[in-house]
PDB file of C-alpha atoms and ligand atoms in Angstrom:
ATOM      1  CA  MET A   1     171.675  81.360  72.674  1.00  0.00           C
ATOM      2  CA  LYS A   2     173.619  84.325  71.260  1.00  0.00           C
ATOM      3  CA  GLN A   3     171.653  87.263  70.053  1.00  0.00           C
ATOM      4  CA  MET A   4     171.662  87.429  66.285  1.00  0.00           C
ATOM      5  CA  LEU A   5     170.444  89.605  63.557  1.00  0.00           C
ATOM      6  CA  ILE A   6     170.358  88.479  59.933  1.00  0.00           C
ATOM      7  CA  ALA A   7     169.866  91.395  57.800  1.00  0.00           C
ATOM      8  CA  GLY A   8     169.471  91.642  53.844  1.00  0.00           C
ATOM      9  CA  ASN A   9     170.869  94.596  51.851  1.00  0.00           C
ATOM     10  CA  TRP A  10     169.045  94.617  48.606  1.00  0.00           C
ATOM     11  CA  LYS A  11     171.123  97.511  47.321  1.00  0.00           C
ATOM     12  CA  MET A  12     170.003  98.780  43.958  1.00  0.00           C
ATOM     13  CA  HIS A  13     168.250  95.826  42.843  1.00  0.00           C
ATOM     14  CA  LYS A  14     164.715  94.672  41.863  1.00  0.00           C
ATOM     15  CA  THR A  15     161.523  96.262  40.412  1.00  0.00           C
ATOM     16  CA  LEU A  16     158.485  96.727  42.576  1.00  0.00           C
ATOM     17  CA  LYS A  17     156.828  93.441  41.599  1.00  0.00           C
ATOM     18  CA  ASP A  18     159.974  91.431  42.275  1.00  0.00           C
ATOM     19  CA  ALA A  19     160.728  93.223  45.639  1.00  0.00           C
ATOM     20  CA  LEU A  20     157.248  92.577  46.769  1.00  0.00           C
ATOM     21  CA  GLU A  21     157.548  88.933  45.680  1.00  0.00           C
ATOM     22  CA  LEU A  22     160.735  88.367  47.575  1.00  0.00           C
ATOM     23  CA  ALA A  23     159.422  90.049  50.671  1.00  0.00           C
ATOM     24  CA  TYR A  24     156.371  87.853  50.482  1.00  0.00           C
ATOM     25  CA  GLN A  25     158.241  84.772  50.221  1.00  0.00           C
ATOM     26  CA  ILE A  26     160.427  85.652  53.206  1.00  0.00           C
ATOM     27  CA  LYS A  27     157.300  86.537  55.209  1.00  0.00           C
ATOM     28  CA  ASN A  28     155.624  83.221  54.374  1.00  0.00           C
ATOM     29  CA  TRP A  29     158.885  81.451  55.345  1.00  0.00           C
ATOM     30  CA  VAL A  30     159.276  83.240  58.606  1.00  0.00           C
ATOM     31  CA  ALA A  31     155.686  82.583  59.566  1.00  0.00           C
ATOM     32  CA  THR A  32     156.115  79.004  59.415  1.00  0.00           C
ATOM     33  CA  ASN A  33     159.282  78.971  61.359  1.00  0.00           C
ATOM     34  CA  ASN A  34     159.181  80.102  65.042  1.00  0.00           C
ATOM     35  CA  LEU A  35     162.404  82.175  65.010  1.00  0.00           C
ATOM     36  CA  ARG A  36     164.669  83.172  67.859  1.00  0.00           C
ATOM     37  CA  VAL A  37     166.957  85.393  65.568  1.00  0.00           C
ATOM     38  CA  GLU A  38     166.043  88.723  64.413  1.00  0.00           C
ATOM     39  CA  VAL A  39     165.511  89.078  60.634  1.00  0.00           C
ATOM     40  CA  ALA A  40     165.349  92.341  58.734  1.00  0.00           C
ATOM     41  CA  ILE A  41     165.379  93.337  55.039  1.00  0.00           C
ATOM     42  CA  CYS A  42     166.616  96.533  53.600  1.00  0.00           C
ATOM     43  CA  PRO A  43     165.129  97.248  50.116  1.00  0.00           C
ATOM     44  CA  PRO A  44     165.707 100.282  48.040  1.00  0.00           C
ATOM     45  CA  PHE A  45     163.775 103.481  49.290  1.00  0.00           C
ATOM     46  CA  ALA A  46     161.102 103.229  46.636  1.00  0.00           C
ATOM     47  CA  PHE A  47     159.859  99.898  47.908  1.00  0.00           C
ATOM     48  CA  LEU A  48     160.044 100.554  51.665  1.00  0.00           C
ATOM     49  CA  TYR A  49     156.444 101.527  52.193  1.00  0.00           C
ATOM     50  CA  PRO A  50     154.743  98.782  50.170  1.00  0.00           C
ATOM     51  CA  ILE A  51     157.029  96.407  51.921  1.00  0.00           C
ATOM     52  CA  ALA A  52     156.245  97.997  55.214  1.00  0.00           C
ATOM     53  CA  GLU A  53     152.661  97.317  54.562  1.00  0.00           C
ATOM     54  CA  LEU A  54     153.212  93.736  53.483  1.00  0.00           C
ATOM     55  CA  ILE A  55     155.239  92.564  56.498  1.00  0.00           C
ATOM     56  CA  LYS A  56     153.341  94.774  59.030  1.00  0.00           C
ATOM     57  CA  GLU A  57     152.180  91.749  61.212  1.00  0.00           C
ATOM     58  CA  SER A  58     155.228  89.733  60.643  1.00  0.00           C
ATOM     59  CA  GLN A  59     158.530  89.187  62.588  1.00  0.00           C
ATOM     60  CA  ILE A  60     160.470  90.823  59.901  1.00  0.00           C
ATOM     61  CA  GLY A  61     162.149  94.096  60.402  1.00  0.00           C
ATOM     62  CA  LEU A  62     162.561  96.888  57.790  1.00  0.00           C
ATOM     63  CA  GLY A  63     165.609  98.877  57.152  1.00  0.00           C
ATOM     64  CA  ALA A  64     166.696 101.715  54.718  1.00  0.00           C
ATOM     65  CA  GLN A  65     169.966 101.610  53.195  1.00  0.00           C
ATOM     66  CA  ASN A  66     170.923 105.187  53.934  1.00  0.00           C
ATOM     67  CA  CYS A  67     169.438 108.383  55.396  1.00  0.00           C
ATOM     68  CA  HIS A  68     170.299 112.209  55.779  1.00  0.00           C
ATOM     69  CA  TYR A  69     171.166 113.369  59.114  1.00  0.00           C
ATOM     70  CA  LEU A  70     168.737 116.413  59.075  1.00  0.00           C
ATOM     71  CA  PRO A  71     164.941 115.831  59.843  1.00  0.00           C
ATOM     72  CA  GLU A  72     163.796 117.859  56.970  1.00  0.00           C
ATOM     73  CA  GLY A  73     164.830 120.650  54.593  1.00  0.00           C
ATOM     74  CA  ALA A  74     165.899 121.602  51.120  1.00  0.00           C
ATOM     75  CA  PHE A  75     167.823 118.577  50.272  1.00  0.00           C
ATOM     76  CA  THR A  76     166.500 117.384  46.904  1.00  0.00           C
ATOM     77  CA  GLY A  77     166.606 113.420  46.537  1.00  0.00           C
ATOM     78  CA  GLU A  78     167.333 113.013  50.244  1.00  0.00           C
ATOM     79  CA  ILE A  79     165.243 110.927  52.853  1.00  0.00           C
ATOM     80  CA  SER A  80     165.384 111.689  56.509  1.00  0.00           C
ATOM     81  CA  PRO A  81     165.272 109.520  59.821  1.00  0.00           C
ATOM     82  CA  PRO A  82     161.795 110.740  60.812  1.00  0.00           C
ATOM     83  CA  MET A  83     160.503 109.967  57.331  1.00  0.00           C
ATOM     84  CA  LEU A  84     161.781 106.507  57.697  1.00  0.00           C
ATOM     85  CA  VAL A  85     160.202 105.859  61.080  1.00  0.00           C
ATOM     86  CA  SER A  86     156.921 107.260  59.800  1.00  0.00           C
ATOM     87  CA  ILE A  87     156.610 104.512  57.176  1.00  0.00           C
ATOM     88  CA  GLY A  88     157.622 101.746  59.619  1.00  0.00           C
ATOM     89  CA  CYS A  89     161.357 101.341  59.449  1.00  0.00           C
ATOM     90  CA  GLN A  90     163.273 100.177  62.479  1.00  0.00           C
ATOM     91  CA  TYR A  91     166.856 100.097  60.942  1.00  0.00           C
ATOM     92  CA  VAL A  92     169.059 102.048  58.675  1.00  0.00           C
ATOM     93  CA  ILE A  93     172.340 101.019  57.142  1.00  0.00           C
ATOM     94  CA  ILE A  94     174.925 103.794  57.604  1.00  0.00           C
ATOM     95  CA  GLY A  95     178.493 103.913  56.319  1.00  0.00           C
ATOM     96  CA  HIS A  96     178.363 101.194  53.934  1.00  0.00           C
ATOM     97  CA  SER A  97     181.502 100.941  51.934  1.00  0.00           C
ATOM     98  CA  GLU A  98     179.680 101.677  48.775  1.00  0.00           C
ATOM     99  CA  ARG A  99     178.580 104.870  50.108  1.00  0.00           C
ATOM    100  CA  ARG A 100     181.919 105.683  51.427  1.00  0.00           C
ATOM    101  CA  THR A 101     183.511 104.824  47.933  1.00  0.00           C
ATOM    102  CA  HIS A 102     181.025 106.127  45.401  1.00  0.00           C
ATOM    103  CA  PHE A 103     179.299 108.969  47.239  1.00  0.00           C
ATOM    104  CA  ASN A 104     182.381 110.200  49.310  1.00  0.00           C
ATOM    105  CA  GLU A 105     180.840 109.612  52.650  1.00  0.00           C
ATOM    106  CA  SER A 106     183.344 110.605  55.295  1.00  0.00           C
ATOM    107  CA  ASN A 107     183.566 109.376  58.810  1.00  0.00           C
ATOM    108  CA  GLU A 108     182.449 112.747  60.088  1.00  0.00           C
ATOM    109  CA  LEU A 109     179.206 112.621  57.924  1.00  0.00           C
ATOM    110  CA  ILE A 110     178.615 109.203  58.975  1.00  0.00           C
ATOM    111  CA  ASN A 111     178.892 110.069  62.659  1.00  0.00           C
ATOM    112  CA  LYS A 112     176.176 112.826  61.946  1.00  0.00           C
ATOM    113  CA  LYS A 113     173.947 110.155  60.443  1.00  0.00           C
ATOM    114  CA  ILE A 114     174.401 107.800  63.134  1.00  0.00           C
ATOM    115  CA  ILE A 115     173.570 110.302  65.962  1.00  0.00           C
ATOM    116  CA  SER A 116     170.576 111.522  64.040  1.00  0.00           C
ATOM    117  CA  ALA A 117     169.193 107.948  63.375  1.00  0.00           C
ATOM    118  CA  LEU A 118     169.617 107.060  66.842  1.00  0.00           C
ATOM    119  CA  ASN A 119     167.943 110.150  68.128  1.00  0.00           C
ATOM    120  CA  PHE A 120     165.032 109.448  65.930  1.00  0.00           C
ATOM    121  CA  GLY A 121     164.735 105.866  67.359  1.00  0.00           C
ATOM    122  CA  LEU A 122     166.203 103.934  64.391  1.00  0.00           C
ATOM    123  CA  LYS A 123     168.710 101.195  64.917  1.00  0.00           C
ATOM    124  CA  PRO A 124     171.684 102.201  62.667  1.00  0.00           C
ATOM    125  CA  ILE A 125     173.644  99.179  61.203  1.00  0.00           C
ATOM    126  CA  PHE A 126     176.965 101.075  61.195  1.00  0.00           C
ATOM    127  CA  CYS A 127     179.337  99.578  58.574  1.00  0.00           C
ATOM    128  CA  ILE A 128     183.154  99.525  58.933  1.00  0.00           C
ATOM    129  CA  GLY A 129     185.775  97.631  57.271  1.00  0.00           C
ATOM    130  CA  GLU A 130     189.233  97.921  55.458  1.00  0.00           C
ATOM    131  CA  THR A 131     190.240  97.835  51.817  1.00  0.00           C
ATOM    132  CA  LEU A 132     192.519  95.209  50.458  1.00  0.00           C
ATOM    133  CA  GLU A 133     195.256  97.795  50.105  1.00  0.00           C
ATOM    134  CA  GLU A 134     194.915  98.981  53.705  1.00  0.00           C
ATOM    135  CA  ARG A 135     194.894  95.168  54.741  1.00  0.00           C
ATOM    136  CA  LYS A 136     198.050  94.598  52.725  1.00  0.00           C
ATOM    137  CA  GLU A 137     199.774  97.553  54.217  1.00  0.00           C
ATOM    138  CA  GLY A 138     199.058  96.153  57.735  1.00  0.00           C
ATOM    139  CA  ARG A 139     196.565  98.906  58.587  1.00  0.00           C
ATOM    140  CA  THR A 140     193.412  96.988  59.280  1.00  0.00           C
ATOM    141  CA  PHE A 141     193.141  97.593  62.961  1.00  0.00           C
ATOM    142  CA  ASP A 142     194.014 101.354  62.514  1.00  0.00           C
ATOM    143  CA  ILE A 143     191.358 101.699  59.961  1.00  0.00           C
ATOM    144  CA  ILE A 144     188.665  99.990  61.919  1.00  0.00           C
ATOM    145  CA  GLU A 145     189.573 101.695  65.093  1.00  0.00           C
ATOM    146  CA  ASN A 146     189.416 105.121  63.294  1.00  0.00           C
ATOM    147  CA  GLN A 147     186.081 104.441  61.781  1.00  0.00           C
ATOM    148  CA  ILE A 148     184.664 103.369  65.149  1.00  0.00           C
ATOM    149  CA  LYS A 149     186.066 106.251  67.050  1.00  0.00           C
ATOM    150  CA  SER A 150     184.975 108.886  64.502  1.00  0.00           C
ATOM    151  CA  GLY A 151     181.573 107.322  63.667  1.00  0.00           C
ATOM    152  CA  LEU A 152     180.593 107.060  67.206  1.00  0.00           C
ATOM    153  CA  GLN A 153     181.895 110.458  68.472  1.00  0.00           C
ATOM    154  CA  SER A 154     179.627 112.120  70.909  1.00  0.00           C
ATOM    155  CA  VAL A 155     176.965 109.337  70.691  1.00  0.00           C
ATOM    156  CA  GLU A 156     175.148 109.117  73.929  1.00  0.00           C
ATOM    157  CA  ASN A 157     175.567 106.118  76.181  1.00  0.00           C
ATOM    158  CA  LYS A 158     171.980 105.742  76.682  1.00  0.00           C
ATOM    159  CA  LEU A 159     171.427 105.123  72.965  1.00  0.00           C
ATOM    160  CA  LEU A 160     174.051 102.511  72.483  1.00  0.00           C
ATOM    161  CA  HIS A 161     171.675  99.558  72.963  1.00  0.00           C
ATOM    162  CA  LYS A 162     170.299 100.425  69.572  1.00  0.00           C
ATOM    163  CA  LEU A 163     173.595 100.500  67.819  1.00  0.00           C
ATOM    164  CA  ILE A 164     174.587  97.517  65.631  1.00  0.00           C
ATOM    165  CA  ILE A 165     177.923  97.316  63.943  1.00  0.00           C
ATOM    166  CA  ALA A 166     178.552  95.410  60.579  1.00  0.00           C
ATOM    167  CA  TYR A 167     182.306  94.436  59.968  1.00  0.00           C
ATOM    168  CA  GLU A 168     182.534  94.218  56.168  1.00  0.00           C
ATOM    169  CA  PRO A 169     185.896  93.920  54.731  1.00  0.00           C
ATOM    170  CA  VAL A 170     185.567  95.865  51.470  1.00  0.00           C
ATOM    171  CA  TRP A 171     187.637  93.238  49.627  1.00  0.00           C
ATOM    172  CA  ALA A 172     185.007  90.602  50.491  1.00  0.00           C
ATOM    173  CA  ILE A 173     181.981  92.563  49.504  1.00  0.00           C
ATOM    174  CA  GLY A 174     180.324  91.251  46.313  1.00  0.00           C
ATOM    175  CA  THR A 175     183.398  89.190  45.307  1.00  0.00           C
ATOM    176  CA  GLY A 176     182.104  85.738  46.286  1.00  0.00           C
ATOM    177  CA  ILE A 177     185.045  85.167  48.530  1.00  0.00           C
ATOM    178  CA  SER A 178     184.263  85.870  52.231  1.00  0.00           C
ATOM    179  CA  ALA A 179     187.115  86.640  54.780  1.00  0.00           C
ATOM    180  CA  LYS A 180     188.500  83.507  56.550  1.00  0.00           C
ATOM    181  CA  THR A 181     187.286  82.384  59.774  1.00  0.00           C
ATOM    182  CA  GLU A 182     190.596  83.652  61.541  1.00  0.00           C
ATOM    183  CA  GLN A 183     190.406  87.006  59.936  1.00  0.00           C
ATOM    184  CA  ILE A 184     186.609  87.525  60.912  1.00  0.00           C
ATOM    185  CA  GLU A 185     187.592  86.263  64.424  1.00  0.00           C
ATOM    186  CA  GLU A 186     190.415  88.560  64.942  1.00  0.00           C
ATOM    187  CA  ALA A 187     188.577  91.627  63.475  1.00  0.00           C
ATOM    188  CA  HIS A 188     185.433  91.135  65.652  1.00  0.00           C
ATOM    189  CA  LYS A 189     187.660  90.525  68.870  1.00  0.00           C
ATOM    190  CA  PHE A 190     189.351  93.832  67.996  1.00  0.00           C
ATOM    191  CA  ILE A 191     186.084  95.673  67.452  1.00  0.00           C
ATOM    192  CA  ARG A 192     184.702  94.280  70.671  1.00  0.00           C
ATOM    193  CA  LYS A 193     187.944  95.484  72.645  1.00  0.00           C
ATOM    194  CA  THR A 194     187.744  98.811  71.097  1.00  0.00           C
ATOM    195  CA  LEU A 195     184.116  99.176  71.936  1.00  0.00           C
ATOM    196  CA  GLN A 196     184.757  97.969  75.615  1.00  0.00           C
ATOM    197  CA  GLU A 197     187.448 100.716  75.930  1.00  0.00           C
ATOM    198  CA  LEU A 198     185.248 103.332  74.712  1.00  0.00           C
ATOM    199  CA  TYR A 199     182.116 102.149  76.596  1.00  0.00           C
ATOM    200  CA  PRO A 200     182.937 100.267  79.597  1.00  0.00           C
ATOM    201  CA  ASN A 201     179.187  99.852  80.380  1.00  0.00           C
ATOM    202  CA  ALA A 202     177.660  99.222  77.112  1.00  0.00           C
ATOM    203  CA  GLY A 203     180.516  97.885  75.023  1.00  0.00           C
ATOM    204  CA  ASP A 204     179.841  94.236  75.734  1.00  0.00           C
ATOM    205  CA  ASN A 205     176.186  94.336  74.294  1.00  0.00           C
ATOM    206  CA  ILE A 206     176.543  95.963  70.953  1.00  0.00           C
ATOM    207  CA  LEU A 207     175.840  93.499  68.129  1.00  0.00           C
ATOM    208  CA  ILE A 208     178.602  92.967  65.819  1.00  0.00           C
ATOM    209  CA  LEU A 209     177.559  91.440  62.438  1.00  0.00           C
ATOM    210  CA  TYR A 210     179.824  90.098  59.651  1.00  0.00           C
ATOM    211  CA  GLY A 211     179.215  91.111  55.996  1.00  0.00           C
ATOM    212  CA  GLY A 212     181.158  90.304  52.779  1.00  0.00           C
ATOM    213  CA  SER A 213     179.976  87.402  50.677  1.00  0.00           C
ATOM    214  CA  LEU A 214     178.097  85.662  53.386  1.00  0.00           C
ATOM    215  CA  ASN A 215     175.896  82.946  51.796  1.00  0.00           C
ATOM    216  CA  GLY A 216     174.308  79.624  52.369  1.00  0.00           C
ATOM    217  CA  GLY A 217     177.430  77.790  51.883  1.00  0.00           C
ATOM    218  CA  ASN A 218     179.591  79.580  54.480  1.00  0.00           C
ATOM    219  CA  ALA A 219     176.891  80.926  56.921  1.00  0.00           C
ATOM    220  CA  LYS A 220     177.104  77.944  59.278  1.00  0.00           C
ATOM    221  CA  GLU A 221     180.927  78.335  59.834  1.00  0.00           C
ATOM    222  CA  ILE A 222     180.894  82.151  59.937  1.00  0.00           C
ATOM    223  CA  LEU A 223     177.906  82.567  62.210  1.00  0.00           C
ATOM    224  CA  SER A 224     179.530  80.014  64.639  1.00  0.00           C
ATOM    225  CA  ILE A 225     182.330  82.282  65.172  1.00  0.00           C
ATOM    226  CA  SER A 226     182.515  83.847  68.716  1.00  0.00           C
ATOM    227  CA  ASP A 227     181.379  87.569  68.575  1.00  0.00           C
ATOM    228  CA  VAL A 228     179.672  87.291  65.312  1.00  0.00           C
ATOM    229  CA  HIS A 229     176.115  88.106  66.010  1.00  0.00           C
ATOM    230  CA  GLY A 230     174.621  87.684  62.578  1.00  0.00           C
ATOM    231  CA  GLY A 231     175.168  88.838  59.024  1.00  0.00           C
ATOM    232  CA  LEU A 232     174.648  91.868  56.674  1.00  0.00           C
ATOM    233  CA  ILE A 233     174.003  90.077  53.563  1.00  0.00           C
ATOM    234  CA  GLY A 234     173.952  91.450  49.921  1.00  0.00           C
ATOM    235  CA  LYS A 235     173.742  89.121  46.951  1.00  0.00           C
ATOM    236  CA  ALA A 236     172.528  86.231  49.014  1.00  0.00           C
ATOM    237  CA  SER A 237     169.702  88.159  50.387  1.00  0.00           C
ATOM    238  CA  LEU A 238     168.206  88.681  46.825  1.00  0.00           C
ATOM    239  CA  ASP A 239     166.997  85.114  46.734  1.00  0.00           C
ATOM    240  CA  ASN A 240     164.424  83.602  49.097  1.00  0.00           C
ATOM    241  CA  ARG A 241     166.127  80.194  49.458  1.00  0.00           C
ATOM    242  CA  GLU A 242     169.468  81.478  49.875  1.00  0.00           C
ATOM    243  CA  PHE A 243     168.548  84.060  52.559  1.00  0.00           C
ATOM    244  CA  THR A 244     166.353  81.623  54.511  1.00  0.00           C
ATOM    245  CA  LYS A 245     169.001  79.028  54.470  1.00  0.00           C
ATOM    246  CA  ILE A 246     171.364  81.566  56.337  1.00  0.00           C
ATOM    247  CA  ILE A 247     168.518  82.276  58.788  1.00  0.00           C
ATOM    248  CA  GLU A 248     168.188  78.466  59.279  1.00  0.00           C
ATOM    249  CA  TYR A 249     171.871  78.170  60.199  1.00  0.00           C
ATOM    250  CA  ALA A 250     171.724  81.158  62.648  1.00  0.00           C
ATOM    251  CA  GLU A 251     168.885  79.389  64.365  1.00  0.00           C
ATOM    252  CA  GLN A 252     170.829  76.481  64.920  1.00  0.00           C
ATOM    253  CA  ILE A 253     173.573  78.185  66.811  1.00  0.00           C
ATOM    254  CA  ASP A 254     173.732  78.213  70.592  1.00  0.00           C
TER     255      ASP A 254
HETATM  256  P1  PGA B 301     177.619  90.723  49.641  1.00  0.00           P
HETATM  257  O1  PGA B 301     177.288  92.292  50.176  1.00  0.00           O
HETATM  258  O2  PGA B 301     176.923  89.841  50.604  1.00  0.00           O
HETATM  259  O3  PGA B 301     176.978  90.713  48.410  1.00  0.00           O
HETATM  260  O4  PGA B 301     179.091  90.653  49.713  1.00  0.00           O
HETATM  261  C1  PGA B 301     177.319  92.684  51.536  1.00  0.00           C
HETATM  262  C2  PGA B 301     177.073  94.076  51.740  1.00  0.00           C
HETATM  263  O5  PGA B 301     177.573  94.834  50.969  1.00  0.00           O
HETATM  264  O6  PGA B 301     176.463  94.491  52.778  1.00  0.00           O
END
C-alpha cells in the first residue's frame, strides 16, 4: 500500500466549541477504524492546545497552519516552532497560497520557515502551486520548480524524510472545482522528477499530497493517481462525514 496522509486544513473557521466537537467526532470515527493511512488536522492556533489534549491518545496527528522561523523573540502575534512542539503538534503547513497572497510570504521567507520547522522536529507540509494566470501563460512547471528550489534551499538531506509537499493549484483552492486527473498526474510527476534531481537519495520518498477542492465526491479518483500520497483538504475537512469519507477512500487504495 502506498503511504498516505490525509490532512485537514481548517483555516480560519469555527469557534472553540465547534472545533472541539469536530475533533471529537473525527477521533471517535478513527478509533473504530483500524487505519493504515495517516490522518492529521490543522485547526486555528487558538484551538491547538485543547484539541491536542482531546486527541492525545488517538491516531490523529496535529498541525498548525503557519509558524514564524525564529524560536522566540519580540514578534507580536507570532508563534514559533518550539511552541508548537511544546503543545503536541507534529505538523505545520508552510507556504499556503493564502499566506503567499494575503500575507506576502515570499519563497525566501517560506524557506526559512521550512528549515526552522524541520530543525525543531516538525513535519512541514510545504505548499506549492501555480495561479490560473501562470497556468494560462504556460508557466506552471517553471513556477513549481522555482518554488521547490527556493523553498528547499539549504535544507539538510538528513531531515528530508520529515518533509511533505502539497501540490495545490491556486485556481482549484476553495473553488469547488479540483484540477483534472491528467493535470494532477502531470504536476506530481514533475514534482517527483524535480525532487529526484535535487536529492538523488531522498527524492523518491517525499510524500506529495494534492490539495484544491478535494472532497468525498472526487477523492477516490484523485487519491488513486500514482504519486498522489494523500490530500490537504480545506472545506471538506470542516465536516466530519465528508472528511472521514475521504479517509475511507484513502484506505481502499493499494
Ligand atoms: P479546499 O482548500 O479544499 O477548500 O480547496 C484546500 C487548501 O487550501 O488547502
